[in-house]
PDB file of C-alpha atoms in Angstrom:
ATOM      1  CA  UNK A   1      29.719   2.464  11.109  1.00 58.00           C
ATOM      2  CA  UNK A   2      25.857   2.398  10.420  1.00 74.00           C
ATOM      3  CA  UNK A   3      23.596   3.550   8.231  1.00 80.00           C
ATOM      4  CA  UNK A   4      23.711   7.689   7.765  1.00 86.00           C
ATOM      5  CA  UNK A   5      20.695   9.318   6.969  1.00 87.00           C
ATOM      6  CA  UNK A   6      20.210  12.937   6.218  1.00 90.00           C
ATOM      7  CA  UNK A   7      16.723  14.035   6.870  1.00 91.00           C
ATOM      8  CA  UNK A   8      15.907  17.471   5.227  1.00 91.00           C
ATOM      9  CA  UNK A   9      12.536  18.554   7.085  1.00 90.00           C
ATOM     10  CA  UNK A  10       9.814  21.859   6.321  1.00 89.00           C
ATOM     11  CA  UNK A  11       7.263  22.939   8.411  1.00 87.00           C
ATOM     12  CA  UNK A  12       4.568  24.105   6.132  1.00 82.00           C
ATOM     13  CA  UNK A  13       2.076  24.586   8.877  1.00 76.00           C
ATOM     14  CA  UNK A  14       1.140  28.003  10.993  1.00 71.00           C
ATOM     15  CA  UNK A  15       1.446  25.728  14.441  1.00 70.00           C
ATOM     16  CA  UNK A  16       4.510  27.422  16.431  1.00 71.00           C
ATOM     17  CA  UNK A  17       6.428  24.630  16.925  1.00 83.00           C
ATOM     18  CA  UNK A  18       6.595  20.885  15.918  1.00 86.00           C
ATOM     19  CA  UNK A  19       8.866  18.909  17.808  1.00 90.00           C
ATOM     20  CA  UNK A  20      10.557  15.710  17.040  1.00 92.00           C
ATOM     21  CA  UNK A  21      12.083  12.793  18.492  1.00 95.00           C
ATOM     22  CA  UNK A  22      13.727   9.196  17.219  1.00 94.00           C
ATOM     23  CA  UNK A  23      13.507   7.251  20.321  1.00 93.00           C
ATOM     24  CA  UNK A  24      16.924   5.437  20.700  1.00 93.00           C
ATOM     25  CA  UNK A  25      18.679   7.481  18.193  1.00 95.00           C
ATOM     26  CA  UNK A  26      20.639  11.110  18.381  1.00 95.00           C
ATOM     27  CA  UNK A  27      19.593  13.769  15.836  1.00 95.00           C
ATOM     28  CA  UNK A  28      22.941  16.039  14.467  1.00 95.00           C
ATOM     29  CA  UNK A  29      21.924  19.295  13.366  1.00 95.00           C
ATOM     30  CA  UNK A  30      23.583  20.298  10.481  1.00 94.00           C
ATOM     31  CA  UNK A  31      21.588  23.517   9.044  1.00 93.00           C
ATOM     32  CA  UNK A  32      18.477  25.489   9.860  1.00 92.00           C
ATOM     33  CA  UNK A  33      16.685  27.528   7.370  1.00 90.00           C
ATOM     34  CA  UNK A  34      19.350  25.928   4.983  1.00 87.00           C
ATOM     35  CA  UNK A  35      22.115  27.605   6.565  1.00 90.00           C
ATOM     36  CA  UNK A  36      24.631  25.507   7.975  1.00 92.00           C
ATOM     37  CA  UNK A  37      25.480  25.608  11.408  1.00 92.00           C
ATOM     38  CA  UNK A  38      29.172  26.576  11.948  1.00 92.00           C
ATOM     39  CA  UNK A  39      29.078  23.526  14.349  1.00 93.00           C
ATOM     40  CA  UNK A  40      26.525  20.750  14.307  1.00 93.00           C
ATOM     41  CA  UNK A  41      24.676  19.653  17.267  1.00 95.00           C
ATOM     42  CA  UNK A  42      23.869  17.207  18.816  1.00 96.00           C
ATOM     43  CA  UNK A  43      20.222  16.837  20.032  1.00 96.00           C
ATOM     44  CA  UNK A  44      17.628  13.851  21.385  1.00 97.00           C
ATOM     45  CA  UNK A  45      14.785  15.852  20.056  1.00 95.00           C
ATOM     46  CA  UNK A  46      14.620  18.224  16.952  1.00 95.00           C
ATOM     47  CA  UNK A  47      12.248  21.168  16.982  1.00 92.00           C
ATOM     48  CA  UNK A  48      11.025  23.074  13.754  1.00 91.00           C
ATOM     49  CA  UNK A  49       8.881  26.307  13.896  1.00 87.00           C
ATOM     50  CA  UNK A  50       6.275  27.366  11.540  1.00 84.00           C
ATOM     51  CA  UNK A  51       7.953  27.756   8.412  1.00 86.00           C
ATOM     52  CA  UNK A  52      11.012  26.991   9.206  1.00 90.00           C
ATOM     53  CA  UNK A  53      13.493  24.088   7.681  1.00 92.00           C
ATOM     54  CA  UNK A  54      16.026  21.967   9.675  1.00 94.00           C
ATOM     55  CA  UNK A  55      19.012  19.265   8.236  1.00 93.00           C
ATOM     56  CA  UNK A  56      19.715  16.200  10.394  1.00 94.00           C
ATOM     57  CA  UNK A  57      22.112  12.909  10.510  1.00 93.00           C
ATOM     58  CA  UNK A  58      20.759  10.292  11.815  1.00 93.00           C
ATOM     59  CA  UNK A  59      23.118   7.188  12.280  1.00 91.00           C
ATOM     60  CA  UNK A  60      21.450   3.643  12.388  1.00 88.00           C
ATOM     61  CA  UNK A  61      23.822   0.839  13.608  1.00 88.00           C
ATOM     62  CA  UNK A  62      20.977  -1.532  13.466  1.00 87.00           C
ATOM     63  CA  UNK A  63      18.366  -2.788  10.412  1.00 86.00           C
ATOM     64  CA  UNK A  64      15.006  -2.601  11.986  1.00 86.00           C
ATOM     65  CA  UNK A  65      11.549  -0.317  11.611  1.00 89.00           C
ATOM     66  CA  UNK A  66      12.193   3.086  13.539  1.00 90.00           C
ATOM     67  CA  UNK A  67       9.597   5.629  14.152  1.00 91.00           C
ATOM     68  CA  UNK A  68       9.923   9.042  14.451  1.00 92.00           C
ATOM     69  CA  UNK A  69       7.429  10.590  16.722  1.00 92.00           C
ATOM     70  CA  UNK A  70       5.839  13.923  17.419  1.00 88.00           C
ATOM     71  CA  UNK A  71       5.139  15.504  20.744  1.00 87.00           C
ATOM     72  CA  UNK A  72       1.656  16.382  21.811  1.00 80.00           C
ATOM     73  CA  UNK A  73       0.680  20.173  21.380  1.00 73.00           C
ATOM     74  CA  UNK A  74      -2.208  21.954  23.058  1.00 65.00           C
ATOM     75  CA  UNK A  75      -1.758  26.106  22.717  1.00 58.00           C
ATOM     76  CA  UNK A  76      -4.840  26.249  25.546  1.00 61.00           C
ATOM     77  CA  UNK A  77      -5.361  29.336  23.865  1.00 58.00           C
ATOM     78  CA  UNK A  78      -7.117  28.241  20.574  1.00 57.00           C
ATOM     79  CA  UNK A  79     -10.630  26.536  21.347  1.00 58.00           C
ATOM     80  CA  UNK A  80     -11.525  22.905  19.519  1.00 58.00           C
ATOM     81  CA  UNK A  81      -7.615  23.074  18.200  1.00 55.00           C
ATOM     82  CA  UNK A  82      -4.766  20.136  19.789  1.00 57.00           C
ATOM     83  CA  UNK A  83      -2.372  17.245  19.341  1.00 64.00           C
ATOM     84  CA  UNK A  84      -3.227  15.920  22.718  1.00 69.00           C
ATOM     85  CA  UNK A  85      -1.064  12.475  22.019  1.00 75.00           C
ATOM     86  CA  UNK A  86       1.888  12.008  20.505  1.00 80.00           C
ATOM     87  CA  UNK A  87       1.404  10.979  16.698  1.00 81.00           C
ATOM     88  CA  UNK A  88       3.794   8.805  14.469  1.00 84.00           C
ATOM     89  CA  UNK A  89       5.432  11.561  12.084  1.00 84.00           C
ATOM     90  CA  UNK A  90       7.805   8.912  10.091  1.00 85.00           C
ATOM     91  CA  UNK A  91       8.452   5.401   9.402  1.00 87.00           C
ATOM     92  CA  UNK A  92      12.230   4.406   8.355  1.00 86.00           C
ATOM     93  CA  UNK A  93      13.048   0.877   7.112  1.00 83.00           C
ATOM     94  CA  UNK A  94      16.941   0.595   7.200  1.00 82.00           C
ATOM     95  CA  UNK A  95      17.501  -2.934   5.906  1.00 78.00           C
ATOM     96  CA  UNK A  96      20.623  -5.344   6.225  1.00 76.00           C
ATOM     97  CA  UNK A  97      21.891  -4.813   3.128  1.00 69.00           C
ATOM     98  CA  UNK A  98      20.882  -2.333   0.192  1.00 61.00           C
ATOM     99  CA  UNK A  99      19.329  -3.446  -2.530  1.00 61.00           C
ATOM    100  CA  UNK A 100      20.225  -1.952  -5.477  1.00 62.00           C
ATOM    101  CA  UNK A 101      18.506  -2.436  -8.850  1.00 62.00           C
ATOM    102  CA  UNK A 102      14.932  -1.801  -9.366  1.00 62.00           C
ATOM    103  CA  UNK A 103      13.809   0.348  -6.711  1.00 60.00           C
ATOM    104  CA  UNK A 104      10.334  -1.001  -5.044  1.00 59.00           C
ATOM    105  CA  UNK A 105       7.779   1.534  -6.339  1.00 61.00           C
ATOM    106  CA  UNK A 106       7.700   3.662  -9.499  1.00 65.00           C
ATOM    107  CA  UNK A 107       6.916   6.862 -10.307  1.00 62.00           C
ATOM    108  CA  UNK A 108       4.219   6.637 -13.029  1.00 67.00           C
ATOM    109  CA  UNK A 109       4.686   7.952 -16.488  1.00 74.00           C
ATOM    110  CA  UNK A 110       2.591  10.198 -16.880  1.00 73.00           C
ATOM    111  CA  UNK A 111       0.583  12.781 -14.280  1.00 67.00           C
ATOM    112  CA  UNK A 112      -3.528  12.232 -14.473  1.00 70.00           C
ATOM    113  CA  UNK A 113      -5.095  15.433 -15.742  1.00 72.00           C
ATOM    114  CA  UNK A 114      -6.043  18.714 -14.205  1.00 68.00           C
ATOM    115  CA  UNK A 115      -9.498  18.591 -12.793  1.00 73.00           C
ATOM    116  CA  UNK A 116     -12.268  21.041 -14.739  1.00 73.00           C
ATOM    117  CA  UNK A 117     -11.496  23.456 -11.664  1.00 70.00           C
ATOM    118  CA  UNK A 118      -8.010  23.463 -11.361  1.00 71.00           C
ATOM    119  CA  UNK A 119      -7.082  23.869 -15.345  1.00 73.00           C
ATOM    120  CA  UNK A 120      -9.810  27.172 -15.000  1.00 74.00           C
ATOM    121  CA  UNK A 121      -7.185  27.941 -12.587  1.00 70.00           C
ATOM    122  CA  UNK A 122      -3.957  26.994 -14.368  1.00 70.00           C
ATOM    123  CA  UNK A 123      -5.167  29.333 -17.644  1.00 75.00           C
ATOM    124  CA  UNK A 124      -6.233  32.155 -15.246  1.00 75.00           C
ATOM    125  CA  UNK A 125      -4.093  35.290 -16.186  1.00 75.00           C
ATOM    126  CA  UNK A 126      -2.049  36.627 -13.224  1.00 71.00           C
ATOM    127  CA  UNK A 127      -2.772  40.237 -12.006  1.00 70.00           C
ATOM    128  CA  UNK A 128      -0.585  42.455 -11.232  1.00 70.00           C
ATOM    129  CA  UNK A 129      -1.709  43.878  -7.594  1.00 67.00           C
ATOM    130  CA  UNK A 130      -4.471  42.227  -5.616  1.00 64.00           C
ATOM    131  CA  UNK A 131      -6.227  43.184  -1.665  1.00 70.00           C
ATOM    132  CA  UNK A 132      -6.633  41.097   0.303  1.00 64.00           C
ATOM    133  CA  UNK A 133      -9.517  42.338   3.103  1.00 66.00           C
ATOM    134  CA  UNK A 134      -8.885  40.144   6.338  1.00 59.00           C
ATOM    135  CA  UNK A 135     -11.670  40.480   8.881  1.00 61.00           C
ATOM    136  CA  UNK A 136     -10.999  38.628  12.338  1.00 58.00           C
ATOM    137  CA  UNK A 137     -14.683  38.152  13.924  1.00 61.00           C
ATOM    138  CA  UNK A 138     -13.124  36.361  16.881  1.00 58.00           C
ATOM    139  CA  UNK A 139     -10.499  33.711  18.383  1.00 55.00           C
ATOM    140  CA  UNK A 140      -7.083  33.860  17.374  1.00 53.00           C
ATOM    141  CA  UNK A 141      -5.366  35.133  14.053  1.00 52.00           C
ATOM    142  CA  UNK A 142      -4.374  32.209  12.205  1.00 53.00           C
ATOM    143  CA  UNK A 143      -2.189  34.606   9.565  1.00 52.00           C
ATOM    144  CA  UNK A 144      -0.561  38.047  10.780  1.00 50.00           C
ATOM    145  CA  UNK A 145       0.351  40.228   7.811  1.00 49.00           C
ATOM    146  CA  UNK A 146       2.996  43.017   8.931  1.00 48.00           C
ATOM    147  CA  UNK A 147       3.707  46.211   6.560  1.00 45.00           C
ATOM    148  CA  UNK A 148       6.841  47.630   6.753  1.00 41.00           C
TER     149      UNK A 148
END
């Protein structure tokens, strides 16, 4: 019974960990990194490293405005850099019923044109092997680069 949701989220984001709850509402884990899980899981909160990629259920019984939320994050170790508070990540809208028909927004017809700096970019030729010279003058690495 309910509305079932599957919620396919990314981190695209060099932060170690985002973590996130539905308050009144069970997350079931279904795959990370796209891979399914031989068994899904049940879990109140859902947490998805940098880079990484997580599938969830989410079952609504009820029609009603749900928020998903994201917990505060300080590292303490990187200066001037936090999520002190807890921040809305999502807003769901399950209604009574499901409309079907014309869906409530559009996608337009046509995409608005490059800007002068981006379609310099677009006909750039690619190169075949490029370095890339990091220099860290201080505070933390935001990228590490490992050779193998």
């Amino acid at each position: 019974a309910g509305t079932k949701v599957l919620f396919r989220m990314a981190s695209a984001t060099v932060e170690p960990t985002i973590s996130l709850s539905l308050p009144g509402h069970t997350f079931l884990v279904v795959a990370l990194d796209g891979l399914p899980l031989p068994e899904p899981e049940k879990a109140d909160v859902v947490e998805i490293y940098g880079g990484g990629r997580v599938d969830f259920l989410v079952v609504f019984d009820q029609p009603g405005t749900f928020v998903m939320k994201r917990a505060a994050w300080n590292p303490k170790s990187v200066p001037n850099f936090s999520y002190d508070q807890e921040q809305d990540a999502l807003t769901i809208n399950v209604l009574e019923k499901p409309s079907y028909g014309k869906p409530p927004h559009t996608l337009p017809k046509a995409l608005p044109p490059y800007s002068r700096r981006l379609r310099k970019l677009a006909t750039t030729r690619p190169v075949d092997h490029k370095t890339i010279t990091l220099n860290l003058q201080r505070g933390f690495p935001i990228f590490q680069i490992d050779t193998y």
